[in-house]
Tab-separated table of C-alpha atoms in Angstrom:
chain	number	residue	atom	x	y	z
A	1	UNK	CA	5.432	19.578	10.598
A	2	UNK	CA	6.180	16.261	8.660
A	3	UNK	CA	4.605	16.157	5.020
A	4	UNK	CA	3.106	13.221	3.681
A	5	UNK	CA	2.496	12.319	0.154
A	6	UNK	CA	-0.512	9.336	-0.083
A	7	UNK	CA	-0.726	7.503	-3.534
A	8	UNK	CA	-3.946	5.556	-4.201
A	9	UNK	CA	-4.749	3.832	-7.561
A	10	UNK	CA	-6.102	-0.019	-8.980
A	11	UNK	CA	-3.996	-3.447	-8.274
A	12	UNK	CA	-1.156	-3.373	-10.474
A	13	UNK	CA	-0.556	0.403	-11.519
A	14	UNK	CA	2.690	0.940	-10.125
A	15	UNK	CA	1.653	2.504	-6.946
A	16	UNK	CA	4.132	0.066	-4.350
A	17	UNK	CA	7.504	1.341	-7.323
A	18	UNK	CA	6.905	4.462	-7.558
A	19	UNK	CA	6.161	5.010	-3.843
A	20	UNK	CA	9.554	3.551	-2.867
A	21	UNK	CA	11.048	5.433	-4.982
A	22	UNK	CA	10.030	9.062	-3.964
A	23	UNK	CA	10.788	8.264	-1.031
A	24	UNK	CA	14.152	7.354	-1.247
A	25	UNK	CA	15.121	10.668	-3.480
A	26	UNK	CA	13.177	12.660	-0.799
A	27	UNK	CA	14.695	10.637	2.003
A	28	UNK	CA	11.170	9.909	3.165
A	29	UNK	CA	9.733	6.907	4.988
A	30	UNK	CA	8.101	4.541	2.725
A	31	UNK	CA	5.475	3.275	4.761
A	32	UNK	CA	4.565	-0.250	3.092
A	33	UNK	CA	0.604	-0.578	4.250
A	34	UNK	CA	0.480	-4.233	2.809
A	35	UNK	CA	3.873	-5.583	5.255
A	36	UNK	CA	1.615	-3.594	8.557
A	37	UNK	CA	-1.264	-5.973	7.245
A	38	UNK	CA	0.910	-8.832	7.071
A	39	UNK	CA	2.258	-7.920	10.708
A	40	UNK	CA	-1.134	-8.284	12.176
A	41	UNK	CA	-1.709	-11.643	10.590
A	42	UNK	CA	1.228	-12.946	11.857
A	43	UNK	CA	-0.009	-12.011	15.316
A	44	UNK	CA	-3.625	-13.555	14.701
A	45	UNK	CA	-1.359	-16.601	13.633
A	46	UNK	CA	0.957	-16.883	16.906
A	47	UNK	CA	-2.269	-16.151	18.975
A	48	UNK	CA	-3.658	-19.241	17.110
A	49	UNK	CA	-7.048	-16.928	16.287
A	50	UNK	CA	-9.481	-18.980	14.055
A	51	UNK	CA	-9.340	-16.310	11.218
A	52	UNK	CA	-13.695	-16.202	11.222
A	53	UNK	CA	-13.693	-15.588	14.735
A	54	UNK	CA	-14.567	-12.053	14.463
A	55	UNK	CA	-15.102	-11.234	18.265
A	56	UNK	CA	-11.287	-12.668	18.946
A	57	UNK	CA	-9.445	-10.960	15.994
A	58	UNK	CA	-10.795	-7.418	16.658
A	59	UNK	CA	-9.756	-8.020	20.407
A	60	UNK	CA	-6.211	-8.441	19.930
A	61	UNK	CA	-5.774	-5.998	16.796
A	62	UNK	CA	-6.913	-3.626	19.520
A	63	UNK	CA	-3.336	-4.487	21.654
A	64	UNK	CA	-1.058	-4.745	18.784
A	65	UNK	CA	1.014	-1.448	17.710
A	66	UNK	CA	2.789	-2.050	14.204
A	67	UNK	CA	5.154	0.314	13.222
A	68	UNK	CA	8.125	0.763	10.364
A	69	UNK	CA	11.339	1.826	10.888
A	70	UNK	CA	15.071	1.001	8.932
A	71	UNK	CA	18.022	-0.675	9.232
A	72	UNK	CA	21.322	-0.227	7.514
A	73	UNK	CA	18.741	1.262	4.899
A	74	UNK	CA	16.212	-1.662	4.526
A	75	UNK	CA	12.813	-1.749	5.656
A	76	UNK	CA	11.366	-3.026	8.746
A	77	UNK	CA	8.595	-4.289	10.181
A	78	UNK	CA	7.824	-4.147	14.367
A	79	UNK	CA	4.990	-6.068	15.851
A	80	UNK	CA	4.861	-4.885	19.627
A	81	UNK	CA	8.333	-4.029	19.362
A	82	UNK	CA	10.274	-7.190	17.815
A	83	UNK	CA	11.330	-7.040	14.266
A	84	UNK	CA	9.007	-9.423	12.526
A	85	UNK	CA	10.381	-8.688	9.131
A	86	UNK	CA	11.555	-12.262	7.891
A	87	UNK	CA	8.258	-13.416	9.027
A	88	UNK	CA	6.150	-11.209	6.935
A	89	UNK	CA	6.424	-12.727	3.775
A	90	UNK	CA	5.318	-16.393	4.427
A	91	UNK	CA	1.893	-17.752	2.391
A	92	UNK	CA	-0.067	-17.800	5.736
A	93	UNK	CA	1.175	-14.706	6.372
A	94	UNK	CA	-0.672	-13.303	3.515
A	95	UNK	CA	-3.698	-15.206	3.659
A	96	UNK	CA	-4.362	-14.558	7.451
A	97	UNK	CA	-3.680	-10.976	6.628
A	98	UNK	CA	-6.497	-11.397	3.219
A	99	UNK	CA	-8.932	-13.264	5.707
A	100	UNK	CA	-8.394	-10.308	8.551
A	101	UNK	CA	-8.173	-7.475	6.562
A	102	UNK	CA	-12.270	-7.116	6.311
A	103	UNK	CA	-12.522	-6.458	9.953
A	104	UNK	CA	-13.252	-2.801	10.901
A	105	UNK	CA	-11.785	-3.103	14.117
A	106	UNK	CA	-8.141	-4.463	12.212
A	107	UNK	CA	-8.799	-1.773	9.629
A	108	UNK	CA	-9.172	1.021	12.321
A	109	UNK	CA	-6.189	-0.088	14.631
A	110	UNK	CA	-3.702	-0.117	11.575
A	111	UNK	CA	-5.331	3.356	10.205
A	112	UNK	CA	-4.468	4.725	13.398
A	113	UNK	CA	-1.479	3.873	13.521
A	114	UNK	CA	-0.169	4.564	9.966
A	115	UNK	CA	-1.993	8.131	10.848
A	116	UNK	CA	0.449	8.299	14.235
A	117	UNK	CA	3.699	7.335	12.119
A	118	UNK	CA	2.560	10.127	9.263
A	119	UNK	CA	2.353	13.097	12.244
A	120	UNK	CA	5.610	11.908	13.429
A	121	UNK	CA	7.620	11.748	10.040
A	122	UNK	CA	7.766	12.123	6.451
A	123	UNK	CA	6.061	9.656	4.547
A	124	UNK	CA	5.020	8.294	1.230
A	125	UNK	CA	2.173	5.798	1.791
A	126	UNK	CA	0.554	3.963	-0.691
A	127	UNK	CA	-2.444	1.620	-1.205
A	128	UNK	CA	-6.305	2.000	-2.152
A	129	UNK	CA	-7.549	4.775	0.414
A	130	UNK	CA	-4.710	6.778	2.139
A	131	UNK	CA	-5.816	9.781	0.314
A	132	UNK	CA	-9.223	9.814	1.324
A	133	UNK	CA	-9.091	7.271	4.834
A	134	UNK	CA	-5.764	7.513	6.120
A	135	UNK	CA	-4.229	10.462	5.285
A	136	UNK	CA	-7.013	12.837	4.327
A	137	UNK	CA	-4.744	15.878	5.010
A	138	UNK	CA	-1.645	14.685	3.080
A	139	UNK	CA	0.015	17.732	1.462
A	140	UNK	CA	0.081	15.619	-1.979
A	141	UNK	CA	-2.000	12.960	-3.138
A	142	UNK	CA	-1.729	10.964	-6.263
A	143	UNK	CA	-4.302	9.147	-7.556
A	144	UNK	CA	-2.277	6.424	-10.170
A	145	UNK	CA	-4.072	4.621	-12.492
A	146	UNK	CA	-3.768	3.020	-15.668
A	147	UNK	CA	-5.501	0.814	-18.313
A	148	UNK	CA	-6.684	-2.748	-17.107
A	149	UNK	CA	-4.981	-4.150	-20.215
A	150	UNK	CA	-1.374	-2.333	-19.721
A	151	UNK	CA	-1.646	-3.475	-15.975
A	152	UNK	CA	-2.758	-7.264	-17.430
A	153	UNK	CA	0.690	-6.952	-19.564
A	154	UNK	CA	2.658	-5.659	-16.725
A	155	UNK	CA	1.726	-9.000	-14.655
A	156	UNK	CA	1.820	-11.022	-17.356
A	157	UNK	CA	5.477	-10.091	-18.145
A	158	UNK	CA	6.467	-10.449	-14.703
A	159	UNK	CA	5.173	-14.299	-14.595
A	160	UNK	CA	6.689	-14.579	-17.647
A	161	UNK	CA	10.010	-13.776	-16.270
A	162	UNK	CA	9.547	-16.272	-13.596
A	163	UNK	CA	8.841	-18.611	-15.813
A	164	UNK	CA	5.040	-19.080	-14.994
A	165	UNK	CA	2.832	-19.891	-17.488
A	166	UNK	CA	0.004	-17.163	-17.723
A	167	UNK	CA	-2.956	-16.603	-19.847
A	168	UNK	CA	-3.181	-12.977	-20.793
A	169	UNK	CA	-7.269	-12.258	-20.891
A	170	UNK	CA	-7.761	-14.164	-17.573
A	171	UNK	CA	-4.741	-11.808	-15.714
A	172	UNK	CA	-7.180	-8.812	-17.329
A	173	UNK	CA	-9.992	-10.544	-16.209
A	174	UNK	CA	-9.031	-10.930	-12.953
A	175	UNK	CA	-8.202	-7.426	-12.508
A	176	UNK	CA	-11.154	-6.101	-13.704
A	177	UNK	CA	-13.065	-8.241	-11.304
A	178	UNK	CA	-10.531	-6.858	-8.389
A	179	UNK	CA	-11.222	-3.306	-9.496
A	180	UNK	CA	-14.556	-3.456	-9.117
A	181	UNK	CA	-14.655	-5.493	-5.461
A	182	UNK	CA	-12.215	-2.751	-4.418
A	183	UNK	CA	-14.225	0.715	-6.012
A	184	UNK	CA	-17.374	-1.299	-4.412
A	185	UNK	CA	-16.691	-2.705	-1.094
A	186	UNK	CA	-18.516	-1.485	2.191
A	187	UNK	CA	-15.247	-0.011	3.762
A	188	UNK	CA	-12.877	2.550	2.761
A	189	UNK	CA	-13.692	1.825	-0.978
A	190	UNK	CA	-10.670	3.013	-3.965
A	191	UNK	CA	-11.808	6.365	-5.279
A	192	UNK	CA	-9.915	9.247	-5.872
A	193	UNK	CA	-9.746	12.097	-3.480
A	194	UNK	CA	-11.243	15.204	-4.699
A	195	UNK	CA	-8.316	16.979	-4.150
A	196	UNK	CA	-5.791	14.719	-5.773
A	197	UNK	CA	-3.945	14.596	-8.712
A	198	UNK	CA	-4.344	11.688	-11.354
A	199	UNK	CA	-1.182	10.646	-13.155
A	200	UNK	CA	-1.914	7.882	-15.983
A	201	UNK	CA	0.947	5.041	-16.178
A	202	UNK	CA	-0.261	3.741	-19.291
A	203	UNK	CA	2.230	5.534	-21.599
A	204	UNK	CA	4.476	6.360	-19.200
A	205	UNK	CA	7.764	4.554	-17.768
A	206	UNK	CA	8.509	4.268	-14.047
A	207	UNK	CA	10.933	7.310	-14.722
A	208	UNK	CA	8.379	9.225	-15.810
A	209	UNK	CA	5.866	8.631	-13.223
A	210	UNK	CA	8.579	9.695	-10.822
A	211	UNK	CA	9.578	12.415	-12.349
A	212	UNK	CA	5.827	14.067	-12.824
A	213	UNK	CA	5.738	13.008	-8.915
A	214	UNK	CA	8.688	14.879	-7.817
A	215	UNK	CA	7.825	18.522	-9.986
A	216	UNK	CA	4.602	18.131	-8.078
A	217	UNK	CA	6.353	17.691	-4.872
A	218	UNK	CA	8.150	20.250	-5.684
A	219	UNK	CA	5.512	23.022	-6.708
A	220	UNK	CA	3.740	21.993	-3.537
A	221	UNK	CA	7.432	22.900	-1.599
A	222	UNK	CA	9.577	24.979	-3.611
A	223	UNK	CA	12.058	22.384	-2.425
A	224	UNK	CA	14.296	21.378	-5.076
A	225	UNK	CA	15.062	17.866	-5.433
């Protein structure tokens, strides 16, 4: 039986760094929800689907199977079977995949399948409702969270370092106004499962997060790690 850890939490708490990394001390699959997203844009894209036209997108999220897999250790991306990796990351990409995302019908297609890759194999999952959508069952869930103003300072550091010019209290803004579209919207809302177990980044560095991560993996197992 494959055991899947789910990790939910706000925009910005560390949920995509941490994730990767469990799953590459527990020699998991890191299944990256955001890149399956991104694959069924790029299909709505090639089919040259109006990204409004409800009735068409559903239709052919209904015939695509996205799936993850690795080579020579990297992640990949498959989008009816061709690698669509170097695709993925491409501004229309995205914004198809922002525009599409609302759908029920692309919602459900890509929550059955992440659910189909989870039976099959050991994963680590992240995003805003694996715990209580996608992976209801998972052995471990981690609900990750911290402060709106340590995850303001954690983007505003990372423009910095980019050399972006940033103001501060509209990056906090902003993500206050995200957390509450994503804790209120009409499907598969972020909330914390009732059985899962909240770890605050605030204080903490990405060691640490990992570390209280893999002694709960590990009371949940006995495995040692």
């Amino acid at each position: 039986m494959s055991f899947n850890i789910a990790i939910d939490g706000p925009a910005g708490a560390g949920k995509s760094t941490i994730a990767k990394k469990i799953a590459a001390e527990l020699s998991f699959i890191y299944v990256d929800t955001g890149a399956m997203y991104r694959a069924m844009g790029l299909l709505f894209l090639r089919k040259g689907i109006d990204s409004k036209d409800a009735a068409a997108i559903e239709a052919a999220a209904r015939e695509a199977d996205v799936t993850i897999g690795y080579e020579n250790g990297e992640q990949q991306v498959y989008l009816n079977g061709e690698n669509v990796t170097a695709s993925l990351r491409t501004e229309e990409a995205g914004n198809m995949a922002s525009a599409t995302s609302i759908y029920p019908g692309v919602r459900r297609q890509l929550t059955a399948l992440q659910k189909e890759l989870a039976a099959r194999q050991n994963v680590v999952m992240d995003g805003r409702d694996i715990g209580t959508a996608v992976l209801p069952d998972a052995q471990l869930k981690i609900y990750l969270t911290a402060s709106s103003h340590v995850r303001a300072v954690r983007r505003y550091e990372e423009l910095k370092a980019k050399g972006v010019d940033s103001d501060l209290s509209v990056i906090e803004a902003d993500i206050i106004a995200r957390d509450q579209r994503d804790m209120t919207r009409e499907i598969s809302p972020l909330c914390k499962a009732a059985d899962a177990v909240e770890v605050d980044s605030s204080e903490l560095t990405i060691d640490e997060v990992v570390e209280t991560v893999r002694k709960l993996y590990q009371e949940r197992t006995g495995a040692s790690v």
